[in-house]
Tab-separated table of C-alpha atoms in Angstrom:
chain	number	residue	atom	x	y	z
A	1	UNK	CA	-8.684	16.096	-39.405
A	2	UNK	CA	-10.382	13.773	-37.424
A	3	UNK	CA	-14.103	12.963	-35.614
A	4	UNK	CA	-13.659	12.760	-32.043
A	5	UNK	CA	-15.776	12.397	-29.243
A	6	UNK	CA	-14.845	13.076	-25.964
A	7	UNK	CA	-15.919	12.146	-22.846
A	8	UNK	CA	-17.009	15.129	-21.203
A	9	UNK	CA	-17.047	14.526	-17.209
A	10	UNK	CA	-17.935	18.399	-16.166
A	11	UNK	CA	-14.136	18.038	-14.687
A	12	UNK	CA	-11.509	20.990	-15.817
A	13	UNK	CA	-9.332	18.035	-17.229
A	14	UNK	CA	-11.683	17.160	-20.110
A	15	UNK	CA	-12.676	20.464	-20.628
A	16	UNK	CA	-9.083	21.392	-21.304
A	17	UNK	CA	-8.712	18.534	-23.846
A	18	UNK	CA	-11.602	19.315	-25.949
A	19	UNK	CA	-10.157	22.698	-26.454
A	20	UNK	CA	-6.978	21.217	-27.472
A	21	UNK	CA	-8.927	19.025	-29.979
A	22	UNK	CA	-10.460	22.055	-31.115
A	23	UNK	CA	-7.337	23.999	-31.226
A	24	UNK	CA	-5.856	20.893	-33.638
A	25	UNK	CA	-8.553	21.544	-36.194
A	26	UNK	CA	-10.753	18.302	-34.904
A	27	UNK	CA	-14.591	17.934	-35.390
A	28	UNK	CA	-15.262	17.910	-31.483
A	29	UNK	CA	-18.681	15.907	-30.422
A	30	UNK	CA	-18.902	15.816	-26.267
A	31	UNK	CA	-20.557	12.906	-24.772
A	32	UNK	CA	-21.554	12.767	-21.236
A	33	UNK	CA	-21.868	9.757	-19.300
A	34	UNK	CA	-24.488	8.865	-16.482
A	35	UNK	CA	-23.272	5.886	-15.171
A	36	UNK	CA	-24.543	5.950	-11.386
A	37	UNK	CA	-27.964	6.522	-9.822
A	38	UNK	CA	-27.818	5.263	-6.339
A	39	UNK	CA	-26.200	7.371	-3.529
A	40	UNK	CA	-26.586	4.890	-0.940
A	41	UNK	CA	-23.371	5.084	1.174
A	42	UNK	CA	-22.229	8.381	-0.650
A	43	UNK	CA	-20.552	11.305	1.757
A	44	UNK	CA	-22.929	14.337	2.561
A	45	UNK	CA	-21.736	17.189	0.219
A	46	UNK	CA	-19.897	14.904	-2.450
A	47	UNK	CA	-21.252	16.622	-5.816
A	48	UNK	CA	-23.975	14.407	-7.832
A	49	UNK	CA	-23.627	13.581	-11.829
A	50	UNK	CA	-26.406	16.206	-12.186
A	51	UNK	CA	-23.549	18.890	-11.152
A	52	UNK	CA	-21.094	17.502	-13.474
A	53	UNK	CA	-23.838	17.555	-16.226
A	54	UNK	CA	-24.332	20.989	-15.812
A	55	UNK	CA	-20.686	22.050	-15.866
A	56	UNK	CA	-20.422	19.440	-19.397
A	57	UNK	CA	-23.405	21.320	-20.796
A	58	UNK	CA	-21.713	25.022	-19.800
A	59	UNK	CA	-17.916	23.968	-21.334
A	60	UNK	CA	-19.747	22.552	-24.376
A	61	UNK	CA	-21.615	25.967	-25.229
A	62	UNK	CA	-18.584	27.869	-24.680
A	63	UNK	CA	-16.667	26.177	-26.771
A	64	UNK	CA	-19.494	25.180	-29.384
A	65	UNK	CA	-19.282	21.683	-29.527
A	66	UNK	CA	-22.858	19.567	-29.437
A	67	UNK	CA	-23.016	17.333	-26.120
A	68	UNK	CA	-24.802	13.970	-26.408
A	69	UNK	CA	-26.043	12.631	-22.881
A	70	UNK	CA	-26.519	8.599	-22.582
A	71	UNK	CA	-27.397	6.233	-19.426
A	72	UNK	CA	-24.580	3.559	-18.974
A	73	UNK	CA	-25.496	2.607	-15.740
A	74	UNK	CA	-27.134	-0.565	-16.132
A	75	UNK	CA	-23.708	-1.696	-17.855
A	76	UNK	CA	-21.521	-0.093	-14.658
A	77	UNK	CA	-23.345	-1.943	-12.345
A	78	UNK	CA	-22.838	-4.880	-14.325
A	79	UNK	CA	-19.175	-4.500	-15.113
A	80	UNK	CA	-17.615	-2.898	-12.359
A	81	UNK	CA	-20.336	-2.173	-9.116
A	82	UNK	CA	-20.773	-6.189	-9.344
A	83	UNK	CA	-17.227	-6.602	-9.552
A	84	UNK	CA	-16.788	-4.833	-6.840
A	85	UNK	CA	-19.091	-6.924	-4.553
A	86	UNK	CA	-17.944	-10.324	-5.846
A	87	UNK	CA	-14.271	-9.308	-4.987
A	88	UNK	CA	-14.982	-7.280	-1.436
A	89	UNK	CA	-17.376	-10.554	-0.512
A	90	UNK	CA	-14.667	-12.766	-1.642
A	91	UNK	CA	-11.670	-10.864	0.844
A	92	UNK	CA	-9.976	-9.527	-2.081
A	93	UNK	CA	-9.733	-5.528	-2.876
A	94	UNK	CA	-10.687	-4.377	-6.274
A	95	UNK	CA	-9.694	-1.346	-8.337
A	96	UNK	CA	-12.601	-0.178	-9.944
A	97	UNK	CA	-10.834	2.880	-11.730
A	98	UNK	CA	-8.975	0.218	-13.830
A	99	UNK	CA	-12.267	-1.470	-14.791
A	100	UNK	CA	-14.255	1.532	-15.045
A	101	UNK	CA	-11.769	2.401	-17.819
A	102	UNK	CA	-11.413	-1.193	-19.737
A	103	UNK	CA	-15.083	-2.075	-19.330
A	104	UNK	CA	-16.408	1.594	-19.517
A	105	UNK	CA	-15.289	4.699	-21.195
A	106	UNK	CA	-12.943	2.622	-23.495
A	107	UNK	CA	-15.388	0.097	-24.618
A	108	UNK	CA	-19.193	0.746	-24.049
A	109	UNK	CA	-18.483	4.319	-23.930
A	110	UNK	CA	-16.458	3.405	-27.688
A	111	UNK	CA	-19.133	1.568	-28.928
A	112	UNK	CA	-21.759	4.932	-28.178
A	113	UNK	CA	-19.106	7.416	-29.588
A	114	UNK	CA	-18.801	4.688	-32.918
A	115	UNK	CA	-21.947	5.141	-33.078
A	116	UNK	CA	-21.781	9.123	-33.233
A	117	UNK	CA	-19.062	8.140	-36.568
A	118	UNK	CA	-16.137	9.040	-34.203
A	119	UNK	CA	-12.846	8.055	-35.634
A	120	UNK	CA	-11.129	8.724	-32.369
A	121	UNK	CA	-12.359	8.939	-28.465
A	122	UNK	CA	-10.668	11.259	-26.062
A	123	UNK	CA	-10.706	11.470	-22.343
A	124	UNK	CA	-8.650	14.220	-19.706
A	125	UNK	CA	-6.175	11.435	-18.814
A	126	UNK	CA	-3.161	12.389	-18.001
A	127	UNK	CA	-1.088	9.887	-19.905
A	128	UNK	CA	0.602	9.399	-23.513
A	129	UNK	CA	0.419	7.220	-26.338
A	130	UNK	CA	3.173	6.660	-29.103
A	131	UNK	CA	3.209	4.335	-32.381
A	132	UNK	CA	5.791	2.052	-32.963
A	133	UNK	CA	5.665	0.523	-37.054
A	134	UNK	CA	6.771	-3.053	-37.002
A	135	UNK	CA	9.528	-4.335	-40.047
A	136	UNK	CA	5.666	-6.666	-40.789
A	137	UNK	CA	3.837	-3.383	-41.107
A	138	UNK	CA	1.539	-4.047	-37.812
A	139	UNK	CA	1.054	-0.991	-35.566
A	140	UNK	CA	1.661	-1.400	-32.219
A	141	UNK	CA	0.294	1.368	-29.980
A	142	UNK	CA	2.320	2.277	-26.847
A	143	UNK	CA	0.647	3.450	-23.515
A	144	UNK	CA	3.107	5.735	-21.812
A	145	UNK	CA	3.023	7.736	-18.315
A	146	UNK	CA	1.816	11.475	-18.453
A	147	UNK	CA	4.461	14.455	-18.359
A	148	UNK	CA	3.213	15.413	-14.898
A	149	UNK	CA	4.847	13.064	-12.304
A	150	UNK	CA	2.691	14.119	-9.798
A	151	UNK	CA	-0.843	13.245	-11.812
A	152	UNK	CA	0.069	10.562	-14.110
A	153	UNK	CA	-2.654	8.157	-14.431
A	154	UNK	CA	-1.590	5.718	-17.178
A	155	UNK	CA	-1.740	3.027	-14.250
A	156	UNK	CA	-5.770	3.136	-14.570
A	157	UNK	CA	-4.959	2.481	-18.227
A	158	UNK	CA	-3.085	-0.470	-17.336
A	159	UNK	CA	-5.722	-3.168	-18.752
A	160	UNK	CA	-6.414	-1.614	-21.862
A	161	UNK	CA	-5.664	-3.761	-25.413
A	162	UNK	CA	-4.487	-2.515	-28.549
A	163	UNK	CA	-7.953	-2.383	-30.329
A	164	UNK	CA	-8.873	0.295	-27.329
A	165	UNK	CA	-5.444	2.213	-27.860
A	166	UNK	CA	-5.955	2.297	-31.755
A	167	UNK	CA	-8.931	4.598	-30.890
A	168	UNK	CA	-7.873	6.657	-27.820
A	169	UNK	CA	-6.284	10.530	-27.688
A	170	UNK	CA	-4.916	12.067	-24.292
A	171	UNK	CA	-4.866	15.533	-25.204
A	172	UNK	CA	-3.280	16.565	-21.808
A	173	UNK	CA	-0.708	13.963	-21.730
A	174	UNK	CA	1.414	16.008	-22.264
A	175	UNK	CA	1.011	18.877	-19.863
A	176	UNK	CA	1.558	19.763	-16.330
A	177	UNK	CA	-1.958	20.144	-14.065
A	178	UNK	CA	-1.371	24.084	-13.372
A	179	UNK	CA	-1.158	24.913	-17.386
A	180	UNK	CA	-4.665	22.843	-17.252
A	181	UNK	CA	-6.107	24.676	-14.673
A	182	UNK	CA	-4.106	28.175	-16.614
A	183	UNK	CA	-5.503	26.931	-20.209
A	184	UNK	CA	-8.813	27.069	-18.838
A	185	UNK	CA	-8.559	29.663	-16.763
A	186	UNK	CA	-7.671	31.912	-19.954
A	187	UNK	CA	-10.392	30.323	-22.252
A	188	UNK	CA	-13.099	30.784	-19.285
A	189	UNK	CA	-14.247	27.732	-18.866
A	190	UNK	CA	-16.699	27.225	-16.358
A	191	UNK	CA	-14.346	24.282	-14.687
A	192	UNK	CA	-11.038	26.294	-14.142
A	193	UNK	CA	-11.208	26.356	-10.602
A	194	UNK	CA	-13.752	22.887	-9.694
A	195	UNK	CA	-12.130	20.302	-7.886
A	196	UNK	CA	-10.939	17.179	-9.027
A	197	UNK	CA	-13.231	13.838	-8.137
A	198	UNK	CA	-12.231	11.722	-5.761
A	199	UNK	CA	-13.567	8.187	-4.603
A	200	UNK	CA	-14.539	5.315	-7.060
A	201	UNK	CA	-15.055	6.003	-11.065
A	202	UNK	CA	-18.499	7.810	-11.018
A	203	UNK	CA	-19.902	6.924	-7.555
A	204	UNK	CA	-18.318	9.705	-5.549
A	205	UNK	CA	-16.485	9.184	-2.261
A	206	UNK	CA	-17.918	7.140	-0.241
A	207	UNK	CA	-18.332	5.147	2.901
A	208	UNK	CA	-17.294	1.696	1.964
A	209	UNK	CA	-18.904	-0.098	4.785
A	210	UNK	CA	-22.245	1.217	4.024
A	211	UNK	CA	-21.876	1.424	0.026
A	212	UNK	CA	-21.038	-2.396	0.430
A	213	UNK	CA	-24.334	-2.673	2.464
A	214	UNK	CA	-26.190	-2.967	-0.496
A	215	UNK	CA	-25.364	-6.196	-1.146
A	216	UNK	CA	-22.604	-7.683	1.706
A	217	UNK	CA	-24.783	-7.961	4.941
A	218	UNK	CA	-22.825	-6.838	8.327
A	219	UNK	CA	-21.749	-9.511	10.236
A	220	UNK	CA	-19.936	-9.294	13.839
A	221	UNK	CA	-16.687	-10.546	14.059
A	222	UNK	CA	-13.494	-10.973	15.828
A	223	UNK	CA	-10.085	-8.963	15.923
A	224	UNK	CA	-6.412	-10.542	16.622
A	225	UNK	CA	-3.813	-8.870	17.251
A	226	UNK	CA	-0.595	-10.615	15.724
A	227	UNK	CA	2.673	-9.664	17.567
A	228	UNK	CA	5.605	-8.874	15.533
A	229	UNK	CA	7.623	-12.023	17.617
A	230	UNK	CA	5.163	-14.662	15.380
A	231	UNK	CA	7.931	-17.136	14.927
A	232	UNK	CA	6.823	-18.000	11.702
A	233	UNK	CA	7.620	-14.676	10.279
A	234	UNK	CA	10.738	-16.356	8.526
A	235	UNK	CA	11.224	-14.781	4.676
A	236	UNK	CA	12.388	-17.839	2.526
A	237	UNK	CA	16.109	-16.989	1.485
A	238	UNK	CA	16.817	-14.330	-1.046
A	239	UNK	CA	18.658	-15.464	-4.034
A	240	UNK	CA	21.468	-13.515	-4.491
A	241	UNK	CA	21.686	-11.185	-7.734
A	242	UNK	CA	22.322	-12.887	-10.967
A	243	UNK	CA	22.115	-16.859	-9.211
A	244	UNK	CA	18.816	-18.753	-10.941
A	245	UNK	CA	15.611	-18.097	-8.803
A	246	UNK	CA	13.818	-21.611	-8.483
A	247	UNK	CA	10.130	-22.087	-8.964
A	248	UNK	CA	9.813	-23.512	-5.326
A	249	UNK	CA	12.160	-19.835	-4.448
A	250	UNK	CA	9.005	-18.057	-6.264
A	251	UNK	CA	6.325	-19.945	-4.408
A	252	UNK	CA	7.617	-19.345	-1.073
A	253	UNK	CA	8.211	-15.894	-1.686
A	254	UNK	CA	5.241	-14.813	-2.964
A	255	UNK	CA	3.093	-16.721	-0.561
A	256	UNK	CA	1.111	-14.588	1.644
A	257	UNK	CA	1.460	-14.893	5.620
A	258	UNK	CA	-1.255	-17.507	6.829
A	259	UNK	CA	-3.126	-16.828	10.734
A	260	UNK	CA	-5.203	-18.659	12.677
A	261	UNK	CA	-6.757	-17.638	15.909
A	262	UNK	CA	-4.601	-19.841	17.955
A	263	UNK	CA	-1.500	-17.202	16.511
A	264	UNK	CA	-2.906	-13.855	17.983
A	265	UNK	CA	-4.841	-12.512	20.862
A	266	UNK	CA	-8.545	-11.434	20.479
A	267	UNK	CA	-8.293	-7.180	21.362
A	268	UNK	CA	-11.435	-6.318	19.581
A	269	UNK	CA	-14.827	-6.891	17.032
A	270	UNK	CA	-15.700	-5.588	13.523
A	271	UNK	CA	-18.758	-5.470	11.662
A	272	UNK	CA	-17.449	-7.777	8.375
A	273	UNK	CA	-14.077	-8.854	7.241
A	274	UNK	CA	-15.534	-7.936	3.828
A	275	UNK	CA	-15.209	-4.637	4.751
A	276	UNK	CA	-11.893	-4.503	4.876
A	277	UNK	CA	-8.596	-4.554	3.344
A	278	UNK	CA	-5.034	-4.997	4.061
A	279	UNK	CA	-2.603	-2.390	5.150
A	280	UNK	CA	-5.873	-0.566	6.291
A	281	UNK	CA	-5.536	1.652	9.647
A	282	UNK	CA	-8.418	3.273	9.873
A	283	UNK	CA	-12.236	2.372	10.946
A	284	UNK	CA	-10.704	-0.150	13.247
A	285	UNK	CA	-12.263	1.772	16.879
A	286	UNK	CA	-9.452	0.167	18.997
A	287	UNK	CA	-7.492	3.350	20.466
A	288	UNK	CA	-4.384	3.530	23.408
A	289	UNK	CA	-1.627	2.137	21.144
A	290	UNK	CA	1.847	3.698	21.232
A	291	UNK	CA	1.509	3.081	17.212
A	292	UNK	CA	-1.812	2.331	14.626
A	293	UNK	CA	-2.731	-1.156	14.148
A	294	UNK	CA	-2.957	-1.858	10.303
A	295	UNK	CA	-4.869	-4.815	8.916
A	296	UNK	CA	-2.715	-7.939	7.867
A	297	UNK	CA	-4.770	-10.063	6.415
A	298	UNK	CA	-9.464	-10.697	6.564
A	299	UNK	CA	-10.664	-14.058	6.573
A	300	UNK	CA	-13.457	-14.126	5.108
A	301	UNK	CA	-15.101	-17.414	5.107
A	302	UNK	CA	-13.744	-17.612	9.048
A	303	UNK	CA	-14.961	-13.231	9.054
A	304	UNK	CA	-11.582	-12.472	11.301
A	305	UNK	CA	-9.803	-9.846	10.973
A	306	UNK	CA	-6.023	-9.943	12.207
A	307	UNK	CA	-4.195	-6.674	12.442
A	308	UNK	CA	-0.505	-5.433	13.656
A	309	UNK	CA	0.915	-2.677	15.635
A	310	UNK	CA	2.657	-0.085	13.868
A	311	UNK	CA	3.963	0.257	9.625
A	312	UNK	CA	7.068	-1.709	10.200
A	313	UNK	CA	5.039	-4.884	11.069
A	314	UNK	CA	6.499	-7.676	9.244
A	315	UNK	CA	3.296	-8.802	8.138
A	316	UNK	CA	3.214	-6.117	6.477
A	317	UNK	CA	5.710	-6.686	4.285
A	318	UNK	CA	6.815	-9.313	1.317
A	319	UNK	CA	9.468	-9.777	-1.041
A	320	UNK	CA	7.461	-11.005	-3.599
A	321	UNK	CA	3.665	-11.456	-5.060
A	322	UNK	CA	1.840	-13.605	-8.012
A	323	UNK	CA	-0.586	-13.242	-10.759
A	324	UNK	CA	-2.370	-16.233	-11.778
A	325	UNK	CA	-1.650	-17.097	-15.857
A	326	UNK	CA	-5.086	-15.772	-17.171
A	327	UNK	CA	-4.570	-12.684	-15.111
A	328	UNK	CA	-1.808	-11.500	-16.694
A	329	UNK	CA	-2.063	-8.528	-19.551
A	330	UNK	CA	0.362	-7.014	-21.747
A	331	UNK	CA	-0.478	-3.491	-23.007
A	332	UNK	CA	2.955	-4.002	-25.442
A	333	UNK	CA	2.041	-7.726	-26.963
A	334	UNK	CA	5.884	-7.147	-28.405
A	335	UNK	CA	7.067	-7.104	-25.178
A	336	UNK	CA	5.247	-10.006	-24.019
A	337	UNK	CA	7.140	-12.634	-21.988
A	338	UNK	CA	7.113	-16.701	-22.392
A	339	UNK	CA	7.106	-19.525	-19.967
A	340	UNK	CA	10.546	-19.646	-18.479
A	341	UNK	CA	11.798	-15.929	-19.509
A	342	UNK	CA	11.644	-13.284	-17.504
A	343	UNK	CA	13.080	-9.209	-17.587
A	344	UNK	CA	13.803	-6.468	-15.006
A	345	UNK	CA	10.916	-3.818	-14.846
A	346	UNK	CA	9.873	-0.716	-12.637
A	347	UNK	CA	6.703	-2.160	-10.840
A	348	UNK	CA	4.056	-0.372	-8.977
A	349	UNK	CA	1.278	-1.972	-7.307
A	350	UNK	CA	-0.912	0.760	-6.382
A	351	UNK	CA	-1.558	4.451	-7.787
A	352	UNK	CA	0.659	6.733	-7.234
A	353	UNK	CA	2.959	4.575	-5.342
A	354	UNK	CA	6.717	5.280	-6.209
A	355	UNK	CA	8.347	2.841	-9.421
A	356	UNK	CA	9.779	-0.287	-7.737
A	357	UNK	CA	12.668	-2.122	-9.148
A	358	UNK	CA	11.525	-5.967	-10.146
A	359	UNK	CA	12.424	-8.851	-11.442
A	360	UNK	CA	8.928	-10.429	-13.311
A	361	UNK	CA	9.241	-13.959	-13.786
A	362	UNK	CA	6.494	-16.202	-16.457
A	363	UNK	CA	5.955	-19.439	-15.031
A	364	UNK	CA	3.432	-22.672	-15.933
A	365	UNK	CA	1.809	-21.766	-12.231
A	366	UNK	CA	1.623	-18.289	-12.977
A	367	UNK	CA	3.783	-14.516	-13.025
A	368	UNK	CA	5.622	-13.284	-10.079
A	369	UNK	CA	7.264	-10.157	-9.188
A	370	UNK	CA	10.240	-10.000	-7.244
A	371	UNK	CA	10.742	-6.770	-5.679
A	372	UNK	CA	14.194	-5.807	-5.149
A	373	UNK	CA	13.026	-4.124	-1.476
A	374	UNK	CA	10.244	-6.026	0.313
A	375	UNK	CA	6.700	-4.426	-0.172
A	376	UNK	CA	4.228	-3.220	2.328
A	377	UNK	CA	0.177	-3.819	1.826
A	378	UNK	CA	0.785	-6.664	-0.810
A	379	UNK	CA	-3.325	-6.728	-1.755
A	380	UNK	CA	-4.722	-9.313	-3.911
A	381	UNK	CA	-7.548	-7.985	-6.596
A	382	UNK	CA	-5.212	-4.850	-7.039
A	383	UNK	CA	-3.611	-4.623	-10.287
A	384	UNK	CA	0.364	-5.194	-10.684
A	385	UNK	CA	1.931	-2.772	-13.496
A	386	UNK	CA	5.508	-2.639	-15.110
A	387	UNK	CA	7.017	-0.097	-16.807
A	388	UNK	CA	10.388	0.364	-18.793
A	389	UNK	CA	10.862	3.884	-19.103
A	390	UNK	CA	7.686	6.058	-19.874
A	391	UNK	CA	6.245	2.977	-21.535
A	392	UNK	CA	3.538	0.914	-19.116
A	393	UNK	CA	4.403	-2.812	-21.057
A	394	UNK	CA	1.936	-4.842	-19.104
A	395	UNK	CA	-0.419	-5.509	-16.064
A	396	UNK	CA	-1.636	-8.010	-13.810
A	397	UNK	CA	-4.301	-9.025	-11.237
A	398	UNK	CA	-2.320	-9.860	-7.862
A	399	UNK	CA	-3.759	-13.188	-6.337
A	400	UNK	CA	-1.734	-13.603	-3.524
């Protein structure tokens, strides 16, 4: 049997999967991770890391595994609270879940638990991973979606490379949520009934305005109000299935709608188009519409905001997006498309969002997805990921 350390969160999910480790014969280490300090912008009554130590510390004694502690934070802010700002400041979204795990808990966090002689490091995600033996003898290490359709997380997994996967276990992959919450339940652990975390990878839920605060000043802007009637709200022409899609047919496609104040009325201010993000509804404090106004697109270096009445909006929609070439990852490098191929995939572009059918073309100026049904909330620093089957092949940053 193996050396694994865990990464023990004080959530019910990783308490469960050190049990299972234990269960499997495995010498269990826990390792818990302080990775935030700050709680600028953080909502009153969202639990601190000090509760989540204390649950780690009370799992780890009942099941009798030692529990290392170490400070990561400086390395968080660096890798993913940063990130953050740069992107928000720039007018693009990020997803720091997806970097929190690449940059984080499945490579600093890796290099601590090395360090501890792991051979393996597990977290409570619920997703899979499979082996595949090439006729070369390389092993190539599959990333595939959890049993539980209704928690599968192997999206936030989307960015990691096969070195990572070599060294990763999902001990829950493989079950449902309510025999995680029964397994622990049973073995009295401390987390049976606690609440699952919500808001960004180790900071909590927060108030974005005000978390962003720390580093993006406020800055008073206007609002426009597109009308649904903009006549330039013309999709280029779909190419019909089967016919050859041209890369001028991609460009169009994929290129995001373009305002200017001259194309919508002013109906309102903001405090910072950093602030926000596209297919947003709320925080907006414009009321007495028949519908919600969403967010279209933020203009940053212009700080405008210009929104649209109601979800069917066609600015809220496109039939296609792109990833720029060095933004484009492939979890499967087997899989891996060249310039001038391309392959049908299930795509989603956010977590949790239902598998879209695609079409993902390689080009010299980039990838592009073709969705088979337009797309609403199209949101560039948000992370593109295709699937075939259970298997999550590859991922990439969406730039426009």
């Amino acid at each position: 049997m193996a050396r694994v350390v865990i990464g023990l969160s004080g959530g019910v999910d990783s308490s469960v999967a050190a049990w299972l480790l234990k269960e499997q014969g495995h010498e269990v280490i826990g390792l818990f991770m302080i990775n935030w300090h700050d709680t600028t912008g953080t909502l009153e009554g969202d639990c601190p890391w000090h509760d989540d130590r204390v649950f780690a510390e009370l799992v780890a004694r009942k099941l009798d595994i030692a529990l290392h502690v170490v400070d990561l934070s400086a390395e968080y802010r660096t890798r993913v609270v940063d990130y953050m700002f740069a992107e928000y400041e720039r007018g693009r979204t990020p997803n720091p879940d997806v970097l929190c795990n690449r940059e984080i808990k499945f490579d600093v966090f890796l290099r601590e638990a090395l360090k501890l002689g792991a051979d393996y490091v597990a977290t409570g995600h619920y997703c899979r991973k499979a082996e595949e033996t090439l006729p070369d003898g390389r092993v190539i290490y599959k990333l595939l979606a959890g049993s539980d359709p209704n928690k599968d997380q192997s999206y936030f997994l989307c960015q990691l490379s096969q070195e990572q996967l070599s060294r990763a276990l999902f001990p829950v992959g493989g079950l449902l949520k309510p025999e995680v919450r029964r397994i622990a339940a049973e073995q009295g652990l401390a987390t049976a009934k606690r609440k699952d975390s919500q808001g960004i990878c180790f900071v909590g839920k927060v108030d974005l305005p005000t978390f962003l605060q720390q580093k993006l000043a406020a800055k008073r802007g206007n609002i426009h109000e597109i009308r649904p009637s903009w006549p330039k709200f013309v999709h280029a022409e779909l190419p019909a299935p089967g016919e050859e899609v041209s890369d001028e047919q991609l460009a169009r496609l994929a290129e995001p709608w373009h305002y200017t104040v001259r194309d919508g009325k002013k109906i309102g201010e903001h405090n910072g188009a950093h602030y926000y993000t596209i297919g947003q509804r709320k925080g907006l404090g414009i009321g007495g519409r028949k519908e919600s106004l969403f967010i279209l697109a933020t203009d940053t270096a212009q700080n405008v905001i210009y929104v649209g009445e109601g979800d069917a909006h066609p600015g809220l929609w496109r039939q296609a997006l792109r990833m720029l070439p060095g933004e484009v990852h492939w979890v499967d490098p087997v899989r891996e498309l060249r310039v001038g191929e391309s392959a049908r995939f299930a795509v989603r572009i956010r977590y949790r969002q239902p598998l879209q059918g695609a079409r993902l073309f390689i080009r010299e100026s980039g990838a592009y997805l073709l969705f088979d049904e337009p797309q609403r909330g199209i949101t560039p620093g948000q992370f593109a990921a295709w699937y075939d089957g259970d298997e999550l092949v590859g991922s990439g940053v969406i730039d426009a």
